[in-house]
Amino acid sequence: MSKASSSATAEEKEEPIIKVYGWAARDSSGILSPFHFSRRINGDNDITIKIIYCGICHTDLALLKDESGITNYPIVPGHEIVGEVTKVGSSVKKFKIGDKAGVGCMVGSCGSCNNCKQDLENYCPKMIWTYIGYNHQDGLKTFGITIYSPMMHFGLNNPDQHLGVVGLGGLGHVAVKFAKALGMKVTVISSSPNKHKEALERLGADHFLVTSHEDQKQLLQAAMGTMDGILDTVSAPHPLLPLVNLLKTDGKLILLGAPSQPPELPHIPLMIGRKIVGGSAIGGMKETQEMMNFAAKHQITADVEVIPMDYVNTAMERLAKGDVKYSLFCTNSSSVN
């Protein structure tokens, strides 16, 4: 959500910084407004991109309001970025001016630790987040890899498997698309009966379960012990026991959302069924490229609502209320490096 100045006097070109413009929150109210600041100039290993779109997700909302106590203000959010390359460093080989490029949750890592050597830069202890401010994501760039990585790592990717998907928002709808492209049986698990038609008819899920209605108890009971794995994409607090009960023996419940309150973990049902509860956070650069190739091969895209930049505060309010179908993307003429 930031824009590079293209003024071009000789003196300015010699300066080690560039002037940029974005929308920032100054405090935990989370209200965004225009903000001028500086960034370093494009280095030998960098590219500069003109931002065309930037996504909005629950992570942005949580950080804007400092729900985890880690935000440094002012903060310019945005980690699902799509743009066009306008400048290329001398050591860059994979991009040229005019190429399309994306920026996800991270922009750097140490490159030398065990995780980095295994293409797991996202678990590097010195990973550089895109905007949180520690140390030094078009829709699929974040949504896609957050889903793809645990499916591959935990072996939830076979056509003879039954996968549950909790939540049908930005992550959930991409999970259904990926799973169906892999030939899996998919059940969407939601607290909203209004998403039944969307899940089955538009996205192609095989079954739909509602967790919040008394008249659904028989369907939930019938589904117990039928799923090889469940991807839980929900960020709001919710009980895990009903999900654990849906798993087969050796089933895996993978947590991808980040509720503000820690969930209660029922350990006895895990022991009896030898079930696993795990978590996952995005993926490394190699795996992200594999995900993008997979999505391109199967013509999978994220479903988004495009909004103007000056609508962003209303968009954040809608996101907080759950009034967003899948995901929101701001459009703006801007650039970042």
CSV table of C-alpha atoms in Angstrom, one decimal:
chain,number,residue,atom,x,y,z
A,1,MET,CA,0.0,0.0,0.0
A,2,SER,CA,2.9,2.4,-0.6
A,3,LYS,CA,4.0,4.4,-3.6
A,4,ALA,CA,7.5,5.4,-4.7
A,5,SER,CA,8.3,8.9,-5.8
A,6,SER,CA,9.7,9.1,-9.3
A,7,SER,CA,11.2,12.6,-9.1
A,8,ALA,CA,14.6,12.6,-10.8
A,9,THR,CA,17.1,15.3,-9.9
A,10,ALA,CA,20.7,14.1,-9.9
A,11,GLU,CA,21.0,14.9,-6.2
A,12,GLU,CA,18.0,12.8,-5.3
A,13,LYS,CA,19.4,9.9,-7.2
A,14,GLU,CA,22.5,10.0,-5.0
A,15,GLU,CA,20.5,9.8,-1.8
A,16,PRO,CA,20.3,6.3,-0.1
A,17,ILE,CA,16.5,6.6,0.5
A,18,ILE,CA,13.4,7.2,-1.6
A,19,LYS,CA,10.3,9.0,-0.6
A,20,VAL,CA,7.2,6.8,-0.5
A,21,TYR,CA,3.5,7.2,0.3
A,22,GLY,CA,1.1,4.8,1.8
A,23,TRP,CA,-1.9,4.5,4.2
A,24,ALA,CA,-0.9,4.0,7.9
A,25,ALA,CA,-2.5,3.5,11.3
A,26,ARG,CA,-0.9,5.7,14.0
A,27,ASP,CA,-2.5,3.9,17.0
A,28,SER,CA,-4.6,0.9,18.1
A,29,SER,CA,-7.8,2.4,16.7
A,30,GLY,CA,-6.5,0.9,13.4
A,31,ILE,CA,-7.8,3.9,11.4
A,32,LEU,CA,-5.8,4.2,8.2
A,33,SER,CA,-4.9,7.6,6.6
A,34,PRO,CA,-2.3,8.9,4.0
A,35,PHE,CA,1.2,8.7,5.3
A,36,HIS,CA,4.6,9.9,3.8
A,37,PHE,CA,7.7,8.0,4.8
A,38,SER,CA,11.1,6.8,3.4
A,39,ARG,CA,12.5,3.5,2.2
A,40,ARG,CA,16.0,2.4,1.1
A,41,ILE,CA,16.8,2.7,-2.5
A,42,ASN,CA,16.7,-0.4,-4.8
A,43,GLY,CA,19.8,-2.5,-4.1
A,44,ASP,CA,21.7,-5.0,-6.3
A,45,ASN,CA,19.4,-7.9,-5.2
A,46,ASP,CA,16.2,-5.9,-5.2
A,47,ILE,CA,13.3,-5.2,-7.5
A,48,THR,CA,11.0,-2.2,-7.3
A,49,ILE,CA,7.4,-2.8,-8.3
A,50,LYS,CA,4.5,-0.5,-9.1
A,51,ILE,CA,1.6,-1.8,-6.9
A,52,ILE,CA,-1.5,-2.6,-8.8
A,53,TYR,CA,-3.4,-4.5,-6.1
A,54,CYS,CA,-3.0,-5.2,-2.4
A,55,GLY,CA,-5.1,-7.6,-0.4
A,56,ILE,CA,-6.6,-7.1,3.1
A,57,CYS,CA,-6.9,-10.0,5.6
A,58,HIS,CA,-7.6,-10.7,9.2
A,59,THR,CA,-3.8,-10.5,9.9
A,60,ASP,CA,-3.8,-6.9,8.8
A,61,LEU,CA,-6.8,-6.1,11.1
A,62,ALA,CA,-5.3,-7.8,14.1
A,63,LEU,CA,-1.9,-6.0,13.7
A,64,LEU,CA,-3.6,-2.6,13.1
A,65,LYS,CA,-5.4,-3.0,16.4
A,66,ASP,CA,-2.4,-4.5,18.1
A,67,GLU,CA,-4.3,-7.5,19.3
A,68,SER,CA,-1.1,-9.5,20.0
A,69,GLY,CA,0.8,-6.6,21.5
A,70,ILE,CA,3.6,-6.7,18.9
A,71,THR,CA,2.7,-3.7,16.6
A,72,ASN,CA,5.0,-0.7,16.2
A,73,TYR,CA,3.2,2.4,15.1
A,74,PRO,CA,2.9,3.9,12.6
A,75,ILE,CA,2.2,0.8,10.6
A,76,VAL,CA,1.6,0.5,6.8
A,77,PRO,CA,-0.1,-2.8,6.3
A,78,GLY,CA,-0.2,-5.0,3.2
A,79,HIS,CA,1.3,-8.4,2.4
A,80,GLU,CA,-0.8,-9.7,-0.5
A,81,ILE,CA,0.7,-7.5,-3.2
A,82,VAL,CA,0.6,-7.7,-7.0
A,83,GLY,CA,2.5,-5.3,-9.1
A,84,GLU,CA,4.6,-4.6,-12.2
A,85,VAL,CA,8.4,-4.4,-12.0
A,86,THR,CA,9.8,-0.9,-12.6
A,87,LYS,CA,13.4,-1.4,-11.5
A,88,VAL,CA,15.8,-4.3,-11.3
A,89,GLY,CA,19.0,-4.7,-9.3
A,90,SER,CA,22.2,-5.7,-11.1
A,91,SER,CA,22.3,-9.2,-9.4
A,92,VAL,CA,18.6,-10.0,-10.1
A,93,LYS,CA,18.2,-12.8,-12.8
A,94,LYS,CA,14.6,-13.9,-12.6
A,95,PHE,CA,12.8,-10.5,-13.2
A,96,LYS,CA,13.0,-7.8,-15.8
A,97,ILE,CA,11.3,-4.5,-16.1
A,98,GLY,CA,7.6,-4.9,-17.1
A,99,ASP,CA,7.2,-8.4,-15.5
A,100,LYS,CA,4.4,-9.0,-13.0
A,101,ALA,CA,5.5,-9.8,-9.5
A,102,GLY,CA,4.0,-10.6,-6.2
A,103,VAL,CA,4.9,-10.0,-2.5
A,104,GLY,CA,3.6,-12.2,0.3
A,105,CYS,CA,4.2,-12.3,4.0
A,106,MET,CA,8.0,-12.3,4.0
A,107,VAL,CA,10.6,-10.3,2.1
A,108,GLY,CA,13.9,-11.9,3.4
A,109,SER,CA,15.7,-14.4,5.5
A,110,CYS,CA,19.2,-15.2,6.6
A,111,GLY,CA,19.9,-17.7,3.9
A,112,SER,CA,22.3,-19.8,6.0
A,113,CYS,CA,20.3,-21.5,8.8
A,114,ASN,CA,19.1,-25.1,8.6
A,115,ASN,CA,15.6,-23.9,7.7
A,116,CYS,CA,16.8,-21.7,4.8
A,117,LYS,CA,19.0,-24.5,3.5
A,118,GLN,CA,15.9,-26.7,3.3
A,119,ASP,CA,13.8,-24.1,1.4
A,120,LEU,CA,11.9,-23.3,4.6
A,121,GLU,CA,12.7,-19.6,4.7
A,122,ASN,CA,9.3,-19.0,6.3
A,123,TYR,CA,10.6,-20.7,9.5
A,124,CYS,CA,14.0,-18.8,9.5
A,125,PRO,CA,14.5,-17.3,13.0
A,126,LYS,CA,15.7,-14.1,11.2
A,127,MET,CA,12.9,-14.0,8.6
A,128,ILE,CA,12.0,-10.5,7.6
A,129,TRP,CA,8.3,-9.9,7.6
A,130,THR,CA,6.8,-7.7,4.9
A,131,TYR,CA,5.6,-4.9,7.2
A,132,ILE,CA,5.4,-5.9,10.9
A,133,GLY,CA,8.8,-4.3,11.5
A,134,TYR,CA,10.9,-7.1,12.9
A,135,ASN,CA,14.6,-7.5,12.0
A,136,HIS,CA,15.9,-5.6,9.2
A,137,GLN,CA,0.4,-11.9,-1.1
A,138,ASP,CA,-1.6,-11.5,-4.7
A,139,GLY,CA,-4.5,-13.6,-3.2
A,140,LEU,CA,-2.8,-16.9,-4.0
A,141,LYS,CA,0.5,-15.6,-2.8
A,142,THR,CA,-0.8,-15.8,0.8
A,143,PHE,CA,-4.1,-17.7,0.7
A,144,GLY,CA,-2.7,-20.3,-1.7
A,145,ILE,CA,0.6,-21.1,0.1
A,146,THR,CA,-1.1,-21.1,3.5
A,147,ILE,CA,-3.3,-23.9,2.2
A,148,TYR,CA,-0.9,-25.7,-0.1
A,149,SER,CA,2.0,-26.1,2.3
A,150,PRO,CA,0.1,-28.0,5.0
A,151,MET,CA,-1.7,-30.2,2.4
A,152,MET,CA,1.7,-31.3,1.0
A,153,HIS,CA,3.6,-31.5,4.3
A,154,PHE,CA,0.9,-33.5,6.2
A,155,GLY,CA,0.1,-35.7,3.3
A,156,LEU,CA,-3.5,-34.4,2.8
A,157,ASN,CA,-3.3,-34.5,-1.0
A,158,ASN,CA,-4.5,-37.9,-2.2
A,159,PRO,CA,-7.6,-38.5,-4.3
A,160,ASP,CA,-8.7,-41.3,-2.0
A,161,GLN,CA,-8.8,-39.0,1.1
A,162,HIS,CA,-11.7,-37.1,2.7
A,163,LEU,CA,-10.8,-33.5,3.6
A,164,GLY,CA,-12.8,-31.2,5.9
A,165,VAL,CA,-12.5,-27.5,5.5
A,166,VAL,CA,-13.6,-25.3,8.4
A,167,GLY,CA,-14.6,-21.8,7.2
A,168,LEU,CA,-15.4,-20.6,3.7
A,169,GLY,CA,-13.6,-17.3,3.7
A,170,GLY,CA,-10.4,-16.3,1.9
A,171,LEU,CA,-8.4,-19.4,3.0
A,172,GLY,CA,-11.4,-21.8,3.0
A,173,HIS,CA,-12.6,-21.3,-0.6
A,174,VAL,CA,-9.0,-21.7,-1.9
A,175,ALA,CA,-8.7,-24.9,0.2
A,176,VAL,CA,-11.9,-26.3,-1.5
A,177,LYS,CA,-10.5,-25.5,-5.0
A,178,PHE,CA,-7.1,-27.1,-4.3
A,179,ALA,CA,-8.6,-30.2,-2.8
A,180,LYS,CA,-11.1,-30.7,-5.6
A,181,ALA,CA,-8.2,-30.2,-8.2
A,182,LEU,CA,-6.4,-33.1,-6.4
A,183,GLY,CA,-9.5,-35.3,-6.7
A,184,MET,CA,-10.3,-35.3,-3.0
A,185,LYS,CA,-13.7,-35.7,-1.3
A,186,VAL,CA,-14.4,-32.4,0.4
A,187,THR,CA,-16.7,-31.4,3.2
A,188,VAL,CA,-17.1,-27.8,4.1
A,189,ILE,CA,-17.7,-27.2,7.9
A,190,SER,CA,-19.3,-23.8,8.7
A,191,SER,CA,-21.3,-22.0,11.3
A,192,SER,CA,-23.3,-20.3,8.6
A,193,PRO,CA,-26.0,-22.3,6.7
A,194,ASN,CA,-26.1,-19.5,4.1
A,195,LYS,CA,-23.0,-20.8,2.5
A,196,HIS,CA,-24.5,-24.2,1.7
A,197,LYS,CA,-25.3,-23.4,-1.9
A,198,GLU,CA,-22.0,-21.6,-2.5
A,199,ALA,CA,-20.0,-24.5,-1.2
A,200,LEU,CA,-21.7,-27.2,-3.1
A,201,GLU,CA,-22.8,-25.6,-6.4
A,202,ARG,CA,-20.2,-23.0,-7.0
A,203,LEU,CA,-17.0,-24.4,-5.4
A,204,GLY,CA,-17.8,-28.1,-6.0
A,205,ALA,CA,-17.6,-29.4,-2.4
A,206,ASP,CA,-19.2,-32.8,-1.8
A,207,HIS,CA,-20.8,-32.2,1.5
A,208,PHE,CA,-21.7,-29.3,3.9
A,209,LEU,CA,-22.0,-29.4,7.7
A,210,VAL,CA,-23.4,-26.6,9.9
A,211,THR,CA,-21.9,-26.6,13.4
A,212,SER,CA,-24.3,-24.0,15.0
A,213,HIS,CA,-27.7,-25.6,14.5
A,214,GLU,CA,-29.4,-28.1,16.6
A,215,ASP,CA,-31.1,-29.8,13.6
A,216,GLN,CA,-27.6,-30.6,12.2
A,217,LYS,CA,-26.6,-32.8,15.1
A,218,GLN,CA,-27.5,-36.0,13.3
A,219,LEU,CA,-25.5,-35.1,10.3
A,220,LEU,CA,-22.5,-34.2,12.4
A,221,GLN,CA,-22.8,-37.5,14.3
A,222,ALA,CA,-23.0,-39.4,11.0
A,223,ALA,CA,-19.8,-37.7,9.8
A,224,MET,CA,-17.9,-38.6,12.9
A,225,GLY,CA,-14.7,-40.6,12.2
A,226,THR,CA,-15.0,-40.1,8.4
A,227,MET,CA,-12.3,-37.5,7.6
A,228,ASP,CA,-8.6,-38.1,7.0
A,229,GLY,CA,-7.8,-34.5,7.7
A,230,ILE,CA,-9.3,-31.1,8.5
A,231,LEU,CA,-7.9,-27.7,7.6
A,232,ASP,CA,-9.3,-25.2,10.1
A,233,THR,CA,-9.1,-21.7,8.6
A,234,VAL,CA,-11.3,-19.8,11.1
A,235,SER,CA,-9.8,-16.9,13.1
A,236,ALA,CA,-12.7,-16.5,15.5
A,237,PRO,CA,-12.6,-18.5,18.8
A,238,HIS,CA,-14.4,-21.9,18.4
A,239,PRO,CA,-14.3,-25.4,20.0
A,240,LEU,CA,-12.0,-28.0,18.6
A,241,LEU,CA,-13.6,-31.1,20.1
A,242,PRO,CA,-16.4,-31.4,17.4
A,243,LEU,CA,-13.7,-31.2,14.7
A,244,VAL,CA,-11.5,-33.8,16.4
A,245,ASN,CA,-14.5,-36.1,16.6
A,246,LEU,CA,-14.9,-35.9,12.8
A,247,LEU,CA,-11.4,-37.4,12.2
A,248,LYS,CA,-10.6,-41.0,11.4
A,249,THR,CA,-8.0,-42.8,13.4
A,250,ASP,CA,-4.6,-41.1,12.6
A,251,GLY,CA,-6.5,-38.1,11.3
A,252,LYS,CA,-4.9,-34.7,11.4
A,253,LEU,CA,-6.5,-31.4,12.4
A,254,ILE,CA,-4.4,-28.5,11.0
A,255,LEU,CA,-4.9,-25.0,12.5
A,256,LEU,CA,-4.4,-22.2,10.0
A,257,GLY,CA,-6.4,-19.4,11.6
A,258,ALA,CA,-5.2,-17.3,14.5
A,259,PRO,CA,-7.9,-16.7,17.1
A,260,SER,CA,-7.2,-14.1,19.7
A,261,GLN,CA,-8.0,-16.6,22.5
A,262,PRO,CA,-6.2,-19.9,22.7
A,263,PRO,CA,-8.5,-22.9,22.2
A,264,GLU,CA,-9.2,-25.7,24.6
A,265,LEU,CA,-7.4,-28.9,23.4
A,266,PRO,CA,-9.2,-32.1,24.3
A,267,HIS,CA,-6.3,-34.6,24.7
A,268,ILE,CA,-8.2,-37.8,25.5
A,269,PRO,CA,-10.0,-38.0,22.2
A,270,LEU,CA,-6.6,-37.4,20.5
A,271,MET,CA,-5.1,-40.3,22.5
A,272,ILE,CA,-7.9,-42.7,21.8
A,273,GLY,CA,-7.8,-42.1,18.1
A,274,ARG,CA,-4.1,-41.4,17.7
A,275,LYS,CA,-5.1,-38.1,16.2
A,276,ILE,CA,-2.8,-35.1,15.6
A,277,VAL,CA,-3.4,-31.4,16.0
A,278,GLY,CA,-0.8,-29.3,14.1
A,279,GLY,CA,-0.3,-25.9,12.7
A,280,SER,CA,1.3,-24.3,9.6
A,281,ALA,CA,2.3,-20.8,8.4
A,282,ILE,CA,2.8,-20.0,4.7
A,283,GLY,CA,5.7,-21.7,3.0
A,284,GLY,CA,9.2,-21.2,1.6
A,285,MET,CA,10.0,-19.7,-1.8
A,286,LYS,CA,10.4,-23.0,-3.6
A,287,GLU,CA,7.1,-24.3,-2.3
A,288,THR,CA,5.3,-21.1,-3.1
A,289,GLN,CA,6.4,-21.3,-6.7
A,290,GLU,CA,5.2,-24.9,-6.8
A,291,MET,CA,1.9,-23.7,-5.5
A,292,MET,CA,1.7,-21.0,-8.1
A,293,ASN,CA,2.5,-23.6,-10.8
A,294,PHE,CA,-0.2,-25.9,-9.5
A,295,ALA,CA,-2.8,-23.1,-9.5
A,296,ALA,CA,-1.9,-22.1,-13.0
A,297,LYS,CA,-2.1,-25.7,-14.3
A,298,HIS,CA,-5.6,-26.1,-12.7
A,299,GLN,CA,-6.7,-22.6,-13.5
A,300,ILE,CA,-7.3,-21.8,-9.8
A,301,THR,CA,-7.7,-18.2,-8.7
A,302,ALA,CA,-8.7,-16.5,-5.5
A,303,ASP,CA,-12.2,-14.9,-5.5
A,304,VAL,CA,-11.8,-11.3,-4.5
A,305,GLU,CA,-13.8,-8.1,-4.2
A,306,VAL,CA,-11.8,-5.1,-5.6
A,307,ILE,CA,-12.2,-1.8,-3.8
A,308,PRO,CA,-10.7,1.7,-4.1
A,309,MET,CA,-8.0,2.7,-1.7
A,310,ASP,CA,-10.1,5.4,0.0
A,311,TYR,CA,-12.7,2.7,1.0
A,312,VAL,CA,-10.1,0.9,3.1
A,313,ASN,CA,-11.4,1.9,6.6
A,314,THR,CA,-14.9,0.8,5.7
A,315,ALA,CA,-13.4,-2.4,4.3
A,316,MET,CA,-11.7,-3.1,7.6
A,317,GLU,CA,-15.0,-2.5,9.5
A,318,ARG,CA,-16.7,-5.0,7.2
A,319,LEU,CA,-13.9,-7.5,7.7
A,320,ALA,CA,-14.2,-7.2,11.5
A,321,LYS,CA,-18.0,-7.9,11.2
A,322,GLY,CA,-17.5,-10.9,8.8
A,323,ASP,CA,-19.2,-9.0,6.1
A,324,VAL,CA,-16.7,-10.2,3.4
A,325,LYS,CA,-17.5,-13.1,1.1
A,326,TYR,CA,-14.0,-14.2,0.4
A,327,SER,CA,-11.3,-11.5,0.3
A,328,LEU,CA,-10.8,-7.8,-0.4
A,329,PHE,CA,-8.2,-6.2,-2.6
A,330,CYS,CA,-7.4,-2.5,-2.8
A,331,THR,CA,-6.5,-1.0,-6.1
A,332,ASN,CA,-4.1,1.9,-6.2
A,333,SER,CA,-1.4,3.4,-8.4
A,334,SER,CA,1.7,2.9,-6.2
A,335,SER,CA,5.1,1.1,-5.9
A,336,VAL,CA,7.3,-0.5,-3.3
A,337,ASN,CA,10.7,-2.2,-3.2
